Coordinates of C-alpha atoms and ligand atoms in Angstrom, one line a residue:
X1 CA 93.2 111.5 100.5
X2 CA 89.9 113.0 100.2
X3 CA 86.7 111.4 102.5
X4 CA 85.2 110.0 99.1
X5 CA 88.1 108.0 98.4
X6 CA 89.7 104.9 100.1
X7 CA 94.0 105.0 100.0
X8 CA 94.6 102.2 97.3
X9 CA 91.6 102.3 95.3
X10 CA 91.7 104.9 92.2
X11 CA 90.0 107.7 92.5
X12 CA 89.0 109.9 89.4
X13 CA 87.6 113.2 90.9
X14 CA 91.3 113.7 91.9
X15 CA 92.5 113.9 88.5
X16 CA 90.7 117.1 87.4
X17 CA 91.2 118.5 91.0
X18 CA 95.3 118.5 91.0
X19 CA 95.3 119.5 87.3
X20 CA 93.2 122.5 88.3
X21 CA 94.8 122.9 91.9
X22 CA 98.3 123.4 89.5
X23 CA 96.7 126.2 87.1
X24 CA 95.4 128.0 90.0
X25 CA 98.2 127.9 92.4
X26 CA 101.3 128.3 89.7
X27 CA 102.3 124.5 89.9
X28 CA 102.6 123.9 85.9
X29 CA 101.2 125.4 83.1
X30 CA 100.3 124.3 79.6
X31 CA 103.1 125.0 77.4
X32 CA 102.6 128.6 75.0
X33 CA 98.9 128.7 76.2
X34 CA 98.4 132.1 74.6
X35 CA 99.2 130.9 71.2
X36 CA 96.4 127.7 72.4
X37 CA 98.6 124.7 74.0
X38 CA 101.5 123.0 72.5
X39 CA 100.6 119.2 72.9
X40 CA 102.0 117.5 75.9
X41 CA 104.7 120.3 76.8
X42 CA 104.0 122.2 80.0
X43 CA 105.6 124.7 81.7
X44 CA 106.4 124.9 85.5
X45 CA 105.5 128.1 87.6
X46 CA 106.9 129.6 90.3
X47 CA 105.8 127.5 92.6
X48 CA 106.0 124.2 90.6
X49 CA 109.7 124.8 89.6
X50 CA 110.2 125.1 93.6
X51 CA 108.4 122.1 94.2
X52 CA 110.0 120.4 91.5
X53 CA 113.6 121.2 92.4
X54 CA 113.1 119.6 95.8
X55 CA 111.9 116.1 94.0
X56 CA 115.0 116.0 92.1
X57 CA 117.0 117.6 95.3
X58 CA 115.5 115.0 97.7
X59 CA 116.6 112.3 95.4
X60 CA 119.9 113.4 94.8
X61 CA 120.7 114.3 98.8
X62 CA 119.6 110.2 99.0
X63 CA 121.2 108.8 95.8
X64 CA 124.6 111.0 96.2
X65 CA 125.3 113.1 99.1
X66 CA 124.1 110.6 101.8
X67 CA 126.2 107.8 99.9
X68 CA 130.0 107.2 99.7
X69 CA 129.7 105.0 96.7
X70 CA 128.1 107.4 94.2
X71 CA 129.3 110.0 92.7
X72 CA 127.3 112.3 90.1
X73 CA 127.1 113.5 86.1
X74 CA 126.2 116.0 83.9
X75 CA 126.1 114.3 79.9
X76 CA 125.4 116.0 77.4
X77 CA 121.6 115.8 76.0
X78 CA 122.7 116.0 72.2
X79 CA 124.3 113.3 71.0
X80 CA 126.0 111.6 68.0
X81 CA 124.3 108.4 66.4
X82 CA 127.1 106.0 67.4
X83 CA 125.9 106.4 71.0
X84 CA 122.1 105.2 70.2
X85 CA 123.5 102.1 67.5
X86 CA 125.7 100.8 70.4
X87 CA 122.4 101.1 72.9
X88 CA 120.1 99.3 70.5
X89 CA 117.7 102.6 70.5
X90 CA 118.0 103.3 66.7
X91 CA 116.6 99.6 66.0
X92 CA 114.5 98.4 68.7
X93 CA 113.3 101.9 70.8
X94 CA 109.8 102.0 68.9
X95 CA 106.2 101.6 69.5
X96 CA 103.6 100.2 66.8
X97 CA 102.1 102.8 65.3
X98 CA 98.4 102.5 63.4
X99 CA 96.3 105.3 61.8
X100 CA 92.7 104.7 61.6
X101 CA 91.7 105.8 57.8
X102 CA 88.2 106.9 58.8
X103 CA 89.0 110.3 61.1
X104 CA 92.9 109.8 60.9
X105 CA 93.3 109.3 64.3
X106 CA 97.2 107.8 65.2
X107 CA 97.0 105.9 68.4
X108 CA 99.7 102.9 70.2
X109 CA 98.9 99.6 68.7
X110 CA 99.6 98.1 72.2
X111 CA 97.7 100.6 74.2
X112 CA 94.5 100.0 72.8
X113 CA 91.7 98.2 74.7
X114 CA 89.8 96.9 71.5
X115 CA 93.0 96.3 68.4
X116 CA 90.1 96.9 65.9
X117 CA 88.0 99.9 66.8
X118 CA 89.3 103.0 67.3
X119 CA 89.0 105.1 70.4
X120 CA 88.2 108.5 68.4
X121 CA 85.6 107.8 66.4
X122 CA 84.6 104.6 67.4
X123 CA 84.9 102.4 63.9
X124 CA 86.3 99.6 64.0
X125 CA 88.2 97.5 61.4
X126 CA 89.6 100.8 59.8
X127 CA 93.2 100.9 61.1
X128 CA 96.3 100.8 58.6
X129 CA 98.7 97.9 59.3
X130 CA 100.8 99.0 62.5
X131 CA 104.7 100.5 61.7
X132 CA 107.3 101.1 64.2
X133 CA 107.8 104.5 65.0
X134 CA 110.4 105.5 66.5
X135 CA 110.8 107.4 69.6
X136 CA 113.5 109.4 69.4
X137 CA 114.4 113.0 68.0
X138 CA 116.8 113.4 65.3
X139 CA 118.3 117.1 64.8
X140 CA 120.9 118.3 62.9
X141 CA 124.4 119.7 64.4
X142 CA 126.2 122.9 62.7
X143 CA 124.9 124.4 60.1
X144 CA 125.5 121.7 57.3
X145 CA 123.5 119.1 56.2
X146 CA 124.0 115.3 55.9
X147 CA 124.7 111.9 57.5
X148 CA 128.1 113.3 59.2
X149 CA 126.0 116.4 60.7
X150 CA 122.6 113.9 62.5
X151 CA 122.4 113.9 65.9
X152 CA 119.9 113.1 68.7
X153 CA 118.4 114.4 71.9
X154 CA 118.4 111.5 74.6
X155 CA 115.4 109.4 75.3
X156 CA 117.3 108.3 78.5
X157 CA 120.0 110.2 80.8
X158 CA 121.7 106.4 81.2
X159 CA 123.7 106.1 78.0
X160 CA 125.5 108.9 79.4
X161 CA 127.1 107.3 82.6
X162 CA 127.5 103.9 80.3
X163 CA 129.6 106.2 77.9
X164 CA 131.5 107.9 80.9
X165 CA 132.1 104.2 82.8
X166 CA 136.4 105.2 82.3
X167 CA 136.5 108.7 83.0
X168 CA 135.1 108.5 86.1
X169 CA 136.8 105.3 87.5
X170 CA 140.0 106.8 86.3
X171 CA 139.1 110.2 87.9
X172 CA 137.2 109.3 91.2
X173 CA 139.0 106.5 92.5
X174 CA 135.8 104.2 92.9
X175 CA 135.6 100.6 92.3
X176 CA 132.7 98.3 92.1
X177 CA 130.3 98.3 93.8
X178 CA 129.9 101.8 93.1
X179 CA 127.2 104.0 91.1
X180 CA 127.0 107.1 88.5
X181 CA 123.8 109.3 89.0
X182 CA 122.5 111.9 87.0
X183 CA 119.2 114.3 87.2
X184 CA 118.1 115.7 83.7
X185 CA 116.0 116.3 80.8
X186 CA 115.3 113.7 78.1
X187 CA 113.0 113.5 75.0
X188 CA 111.0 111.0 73.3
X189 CA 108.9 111.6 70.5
X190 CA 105.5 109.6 72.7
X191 CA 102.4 108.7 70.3
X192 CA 99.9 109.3 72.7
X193 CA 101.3 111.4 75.6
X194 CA 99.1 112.0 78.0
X195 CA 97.3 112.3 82.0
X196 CA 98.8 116.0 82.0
X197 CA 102.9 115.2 82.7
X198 CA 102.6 111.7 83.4
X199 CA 103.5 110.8 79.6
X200 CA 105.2 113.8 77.8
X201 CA 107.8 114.4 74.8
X202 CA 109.9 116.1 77.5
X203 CA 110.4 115.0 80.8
X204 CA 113.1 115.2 83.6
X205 CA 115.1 111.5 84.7
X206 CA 116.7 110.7 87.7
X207 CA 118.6 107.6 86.8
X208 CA 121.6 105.8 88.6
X209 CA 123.6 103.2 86.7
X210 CA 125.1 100.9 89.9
X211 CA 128.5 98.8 88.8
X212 CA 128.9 95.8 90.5
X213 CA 131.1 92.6 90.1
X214 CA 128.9 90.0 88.5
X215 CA 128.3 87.5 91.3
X216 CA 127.1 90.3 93.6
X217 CA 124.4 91.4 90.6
X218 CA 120.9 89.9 92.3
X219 CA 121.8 90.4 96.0
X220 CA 122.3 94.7 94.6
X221 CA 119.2 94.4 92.5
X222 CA 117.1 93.3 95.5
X223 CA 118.7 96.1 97.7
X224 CA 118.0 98.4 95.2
X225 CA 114.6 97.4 94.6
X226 CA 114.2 98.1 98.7
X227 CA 115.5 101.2 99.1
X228 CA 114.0 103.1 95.8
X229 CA 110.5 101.8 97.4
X230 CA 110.9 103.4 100.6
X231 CA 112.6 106.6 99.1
X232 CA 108.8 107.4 97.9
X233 CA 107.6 106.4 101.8
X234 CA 110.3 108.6 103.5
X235 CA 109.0 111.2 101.5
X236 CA 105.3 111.1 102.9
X237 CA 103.6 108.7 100.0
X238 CA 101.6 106.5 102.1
X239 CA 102.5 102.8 101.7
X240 CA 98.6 101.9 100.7
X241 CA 99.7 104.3 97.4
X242 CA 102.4 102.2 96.4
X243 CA 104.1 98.8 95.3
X244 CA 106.8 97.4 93.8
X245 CA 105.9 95.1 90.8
X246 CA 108.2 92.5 89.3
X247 CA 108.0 92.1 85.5
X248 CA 107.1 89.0 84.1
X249 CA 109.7 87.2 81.9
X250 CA 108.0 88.4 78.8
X251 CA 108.5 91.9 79.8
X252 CA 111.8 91.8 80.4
X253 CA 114.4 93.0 77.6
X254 CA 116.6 90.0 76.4
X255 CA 119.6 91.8 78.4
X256 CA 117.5 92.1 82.0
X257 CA 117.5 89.1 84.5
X258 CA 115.3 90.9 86.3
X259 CA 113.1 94.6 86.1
X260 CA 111.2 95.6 89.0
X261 CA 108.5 98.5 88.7
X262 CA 107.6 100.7 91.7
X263 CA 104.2 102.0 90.7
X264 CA 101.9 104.6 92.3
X265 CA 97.8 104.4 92.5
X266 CA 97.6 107.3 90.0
X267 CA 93.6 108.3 89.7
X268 CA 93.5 106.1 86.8
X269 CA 94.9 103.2 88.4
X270 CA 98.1 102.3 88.5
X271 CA 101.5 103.5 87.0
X272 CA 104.9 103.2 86.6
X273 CA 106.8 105.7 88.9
X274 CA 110.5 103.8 88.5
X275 CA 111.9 101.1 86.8
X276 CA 115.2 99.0 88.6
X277 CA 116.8 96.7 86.4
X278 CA 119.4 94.4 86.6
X279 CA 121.0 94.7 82.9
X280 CA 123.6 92.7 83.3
X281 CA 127.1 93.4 81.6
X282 CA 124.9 94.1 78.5
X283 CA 125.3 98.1 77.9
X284 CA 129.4 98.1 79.0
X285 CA 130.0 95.3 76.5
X286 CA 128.0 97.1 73.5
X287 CA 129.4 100.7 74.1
X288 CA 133.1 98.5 74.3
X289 CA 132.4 96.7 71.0
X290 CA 130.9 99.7 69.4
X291 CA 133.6 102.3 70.5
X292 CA 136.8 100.0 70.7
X293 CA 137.7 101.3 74.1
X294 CA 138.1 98.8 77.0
X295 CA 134.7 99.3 79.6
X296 CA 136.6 97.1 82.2
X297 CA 137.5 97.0 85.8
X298 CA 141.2 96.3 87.1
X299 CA 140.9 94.7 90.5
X300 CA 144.3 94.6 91.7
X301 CA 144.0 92.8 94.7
X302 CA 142.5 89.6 93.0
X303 CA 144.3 90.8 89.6
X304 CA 141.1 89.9 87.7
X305 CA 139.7 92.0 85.0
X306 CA 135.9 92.1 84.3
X307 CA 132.8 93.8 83.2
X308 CA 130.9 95.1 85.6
X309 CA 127.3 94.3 85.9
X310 CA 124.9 97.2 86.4
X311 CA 122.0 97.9 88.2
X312 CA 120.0 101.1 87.0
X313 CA 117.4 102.7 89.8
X314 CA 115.4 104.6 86.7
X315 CA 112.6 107.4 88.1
X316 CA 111.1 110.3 86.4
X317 CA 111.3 113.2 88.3
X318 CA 108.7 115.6 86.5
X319 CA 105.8 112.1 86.8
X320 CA 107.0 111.9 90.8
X321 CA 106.0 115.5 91.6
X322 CA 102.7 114.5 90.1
X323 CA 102.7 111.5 92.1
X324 CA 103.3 113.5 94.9
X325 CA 100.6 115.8 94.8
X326 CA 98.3 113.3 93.9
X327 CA 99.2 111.7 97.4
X328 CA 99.4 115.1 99.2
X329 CA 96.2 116.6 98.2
X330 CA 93.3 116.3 100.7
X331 CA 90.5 118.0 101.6
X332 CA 88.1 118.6 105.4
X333 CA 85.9 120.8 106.1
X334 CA 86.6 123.2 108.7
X335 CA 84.4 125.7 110.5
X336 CA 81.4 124.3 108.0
X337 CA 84.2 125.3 105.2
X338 CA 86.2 123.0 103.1
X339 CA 89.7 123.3 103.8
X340 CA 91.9 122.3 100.6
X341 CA 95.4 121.2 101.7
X342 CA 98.2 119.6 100.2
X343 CA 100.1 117.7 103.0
X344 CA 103.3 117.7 101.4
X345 CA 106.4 116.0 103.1
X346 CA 108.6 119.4 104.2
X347 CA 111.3 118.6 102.2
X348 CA 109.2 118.5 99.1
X349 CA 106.9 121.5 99.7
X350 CA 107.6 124.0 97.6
X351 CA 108.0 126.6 100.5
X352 CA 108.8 125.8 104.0
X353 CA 108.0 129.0 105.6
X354 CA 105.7 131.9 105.1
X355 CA 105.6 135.3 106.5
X356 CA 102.7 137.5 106.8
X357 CA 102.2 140.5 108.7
X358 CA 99.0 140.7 110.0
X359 CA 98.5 144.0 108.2
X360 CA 100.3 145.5 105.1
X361 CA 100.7 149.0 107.3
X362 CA 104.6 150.3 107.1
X363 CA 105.1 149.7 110.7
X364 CA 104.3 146.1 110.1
X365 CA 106.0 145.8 106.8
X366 CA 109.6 146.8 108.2
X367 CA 109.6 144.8 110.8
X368 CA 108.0 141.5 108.7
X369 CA 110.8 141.8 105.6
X370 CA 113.4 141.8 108.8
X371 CA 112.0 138.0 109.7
X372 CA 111.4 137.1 106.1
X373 CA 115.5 138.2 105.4
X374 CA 116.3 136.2 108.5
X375 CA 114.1 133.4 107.3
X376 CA 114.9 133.0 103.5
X377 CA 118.9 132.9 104.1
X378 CA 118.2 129.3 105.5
X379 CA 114.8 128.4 104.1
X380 CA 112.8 128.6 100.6
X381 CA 110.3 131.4 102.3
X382 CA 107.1 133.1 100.8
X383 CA 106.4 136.7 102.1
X384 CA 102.5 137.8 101.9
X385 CA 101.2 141.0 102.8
X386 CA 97.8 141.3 100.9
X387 CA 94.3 140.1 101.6
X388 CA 92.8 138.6 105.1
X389 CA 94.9 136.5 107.4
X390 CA 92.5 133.5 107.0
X391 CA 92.9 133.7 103.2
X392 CA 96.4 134.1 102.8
X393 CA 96.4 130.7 105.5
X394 CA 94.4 128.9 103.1
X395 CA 96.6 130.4 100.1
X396 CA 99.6 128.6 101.5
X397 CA 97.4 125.4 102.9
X398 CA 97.1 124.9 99.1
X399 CA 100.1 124.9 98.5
X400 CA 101.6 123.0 100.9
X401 CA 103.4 125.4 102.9
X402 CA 104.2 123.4 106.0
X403 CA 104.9 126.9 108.9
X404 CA 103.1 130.6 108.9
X405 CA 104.9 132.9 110.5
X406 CA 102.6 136.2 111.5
X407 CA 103.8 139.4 112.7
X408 CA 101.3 141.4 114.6
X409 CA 100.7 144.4 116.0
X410 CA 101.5 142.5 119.8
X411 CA 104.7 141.9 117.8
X412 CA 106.1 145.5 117.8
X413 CA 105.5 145.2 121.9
X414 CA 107.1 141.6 122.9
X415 CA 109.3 141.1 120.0
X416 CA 107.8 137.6 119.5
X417 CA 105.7 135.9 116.4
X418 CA 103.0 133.5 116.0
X419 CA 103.7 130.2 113.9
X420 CA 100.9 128.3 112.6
X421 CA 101.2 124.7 111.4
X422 CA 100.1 123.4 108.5
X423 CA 98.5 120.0 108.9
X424 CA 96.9 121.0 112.3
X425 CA 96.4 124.4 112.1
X426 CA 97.7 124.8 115.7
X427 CA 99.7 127.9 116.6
X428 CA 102.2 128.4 118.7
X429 CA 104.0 132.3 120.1
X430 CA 107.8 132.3 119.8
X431 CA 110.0 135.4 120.4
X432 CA 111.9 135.9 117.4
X433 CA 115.2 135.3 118.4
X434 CA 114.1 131.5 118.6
X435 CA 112.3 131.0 115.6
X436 CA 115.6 129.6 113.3
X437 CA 115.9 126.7 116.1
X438 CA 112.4 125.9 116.2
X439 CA 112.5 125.4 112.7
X440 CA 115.3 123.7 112.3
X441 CA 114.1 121.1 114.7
X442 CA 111.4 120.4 112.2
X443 CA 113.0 121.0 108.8
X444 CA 116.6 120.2 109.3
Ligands
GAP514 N1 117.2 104.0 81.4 C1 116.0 103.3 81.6 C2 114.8 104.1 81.3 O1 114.8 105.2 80.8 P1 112.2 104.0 81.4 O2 111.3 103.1 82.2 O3 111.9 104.1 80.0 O4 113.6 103.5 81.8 C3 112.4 105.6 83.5 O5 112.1 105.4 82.1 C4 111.4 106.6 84.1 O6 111.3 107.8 83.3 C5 109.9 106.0 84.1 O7 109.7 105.2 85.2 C6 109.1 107.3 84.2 O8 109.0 107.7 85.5 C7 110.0 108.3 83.4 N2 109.5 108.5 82.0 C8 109.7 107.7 81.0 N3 109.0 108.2 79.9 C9 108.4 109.3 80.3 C10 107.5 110.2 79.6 N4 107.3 110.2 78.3 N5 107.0 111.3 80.4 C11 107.3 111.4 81.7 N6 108.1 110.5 82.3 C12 108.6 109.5 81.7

């Protein structure tokens, strides 16, 4: 964090300086900014789509590859209105909605600090009764109109491994306790996104639905709770940054004996980073009623037949990048300079490796791409060739690169490199033909 601020306490300034940090640096972009902004949609650069890919990567390598009881999905995001009756989103997934008749300002009933004055202009006693507005988009599929022909982008990437609960214990010979993960894009139509991608209409998910046989439901719920906190501490958030907040019982949905929320000290304070919830049978027994398909498991052995219960680990992985530079982003002053880096967890940075040859001359050039080709066929690598050594250092500081490889003019003589570490800038000389196993030592 930077000296002003304290690890736990909000701090403000930071806000402006990540947003900024992500212009500058190619992180995200506002969405068609030459036509002036579409609200809340933004667009990730080249080096925010590589940073962004490792989130969801990281989370997948933990949730799936590492585990032999989860296997992964790929729904569909459009989807017919059956799907969101047997959830409950068509009725219940809405948020009051008031307009204030003075300046026309729409704003969250249940957000507001003050329920009678509003925010924009400052009158107060000028809203409209609230309505519920409801979050979710409604398209149309194929070219005709009508009832038959609605459809709906998700608000969640769970109904999806509900809806899939047989074809995958009939195709990947799981059985409870066992879980269905899936990384994508949903869509809700928010009233008052906002914080730059905290809140926005379209966000990624990273959501696992966990089946379990129902006596086992609150001892998986706790383990969950666990290992989704520390999944954010593996990854470098210091603990001070985090916690994992029970609901209260009036929070909790009337299906949920129990939501947990691990949330982040955001500069505003803090927020929700994941929900894990312990739903109960509820969303296998609605999709069964709805459908009139069987959303049962067979256990032989005992020759019992039940509905699972499920526990869903729920994070968004476009509001956890943003958590994690928040927590990455420092600066010191170095040399009488201050020395902006992002101190991003290797795995999560968006490059692991630099190469820069100390001077763009063609005998340094040849030599350099031949490192960065050996490089880049195991590791997400940046190649830089223009402006001062020091700047291009501080270029890849900023962006969290953790290694800087230089090739020098000493280089063309002892066939060796120079690699510089991020965090404390010490460098070591390597000959090139060891430079994959040091690195693999620190980056797996
Ligand atoms: N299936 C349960 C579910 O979707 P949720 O708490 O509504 O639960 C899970 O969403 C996570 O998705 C949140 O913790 C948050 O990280 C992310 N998320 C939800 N709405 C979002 C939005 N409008 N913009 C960005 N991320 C969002």
């Amino acid at each position: 964090m930077s000296d002003d601020s304290t690890p736990g306490t909000a701090d403000p300034a930071l806000f402006d300086k990540v947003v900024n940090l992500c212009k500058r640096r190619g992180f995200v972009f506002p969405s068609a900014e030459i036509y002036g902004g579409f609200k809340s949609a933004y667009d990730y650069g080249p080096v925010g789509v590589l940073m962004l890919r490792n989130v969801k990567d990281a989370w997948w390598r933990s949730m799936v590859q590492l585990r032999h009881d989860v296997v992964g999905l790929d729904a569909s995001i459009l989807s017919p209105p059956q799907v969101w009756e047997a959830s409950g989103h068509l009725q219940n997934f809405s948020d009051p909605l008031v307009d204030c008749k003075n300046c026309g300002a729409r704003h969250r009933q249940d957000n507001l600090d003050n329920p009678d004055q509003c925010p924009t202009c400052g009158m107060s006693g000028q809203f409209t009764d609230p309505r519920q507005f409801n979050l979710m988009f409604k398209t149309q599929a194929g070219p005709v109109d009508g009832a038959g022909a609605n459809a709906y982008l998700r608000p969640e990437t769970a109904q999806g491994m509900f809806i899939n609960f047989a074809n995958v214990v009939n195709t990947s010979r799981k059985k409870p306790p066992f879980g269905i993960a899936q990384i994508g894009k949903s869509f809700r139509n928010e009233i008052t996104p906002g914080n730059f991608v905290f809140r926005t209409r379209e966000f990624e998910q990273m959501e696992m639905e966990f089946f379990v046989p129902p006596a086992e439901a609150q001892e998986w719920y706790e383990y969950w709770c666990n290992e989704r906190l520390q999944w954010y501490i593996d990854h470098g958030i210091d603990p001070s940054l985090l916690m994992l907040r029970p609901h209260d019982a009036d929070e909790l949905s009337h299906y949920s004996s129990g939501t947990s929320d691990v949330e982040f000290m955001f500069p505003w304070g803090w927020g929700e980073l994941e929900g894990i919830a312990n739903r109960g049978d509820y969303d296998l027994k609605q999709h069964a009623e709805h459908s009139g398909s069987k959303l049962e498991y067979y256990d032989q052995a005992a020759n019992e037949r039940y509905v699972p219960h499920v526990i869903e680990p729920a994070a968004g992985a476009t509001r956890t990048m943003m958590a994690f530079l928040m927590a990455a982003y420092d600066e010191e002053v170095v040399n009488d300079e201050t020395r902006l880096v992002l101190r991003l967890h290797h795995r999560i940075a968006p490059y692991k490796v630099a190469v820069l040859p100390l001077s763009k001359k063609d005998e340094l050039r040849g030599p350099a791409m031949e490192v960065f080709s050996m490089i880049s066929q195991r590791y997400q690598a940046d190649y830089d060739e223009t402006q001062a050594i020091g700047k291009r250092y501080r270029r890849q500081d900023e962006i969290g690169t953790p290694f800087c490889v230089t090739y020098d003019f000493d280089s063309l003589e002892d066939n060796a490199v120079t690699i510089r570490e991020r965090d404390s800038m010490e460098q070591v000389r390597l000959p090139i033909g060891d430079v994959m196993g040091w690195l693999a030592e620190r980056l797996g």
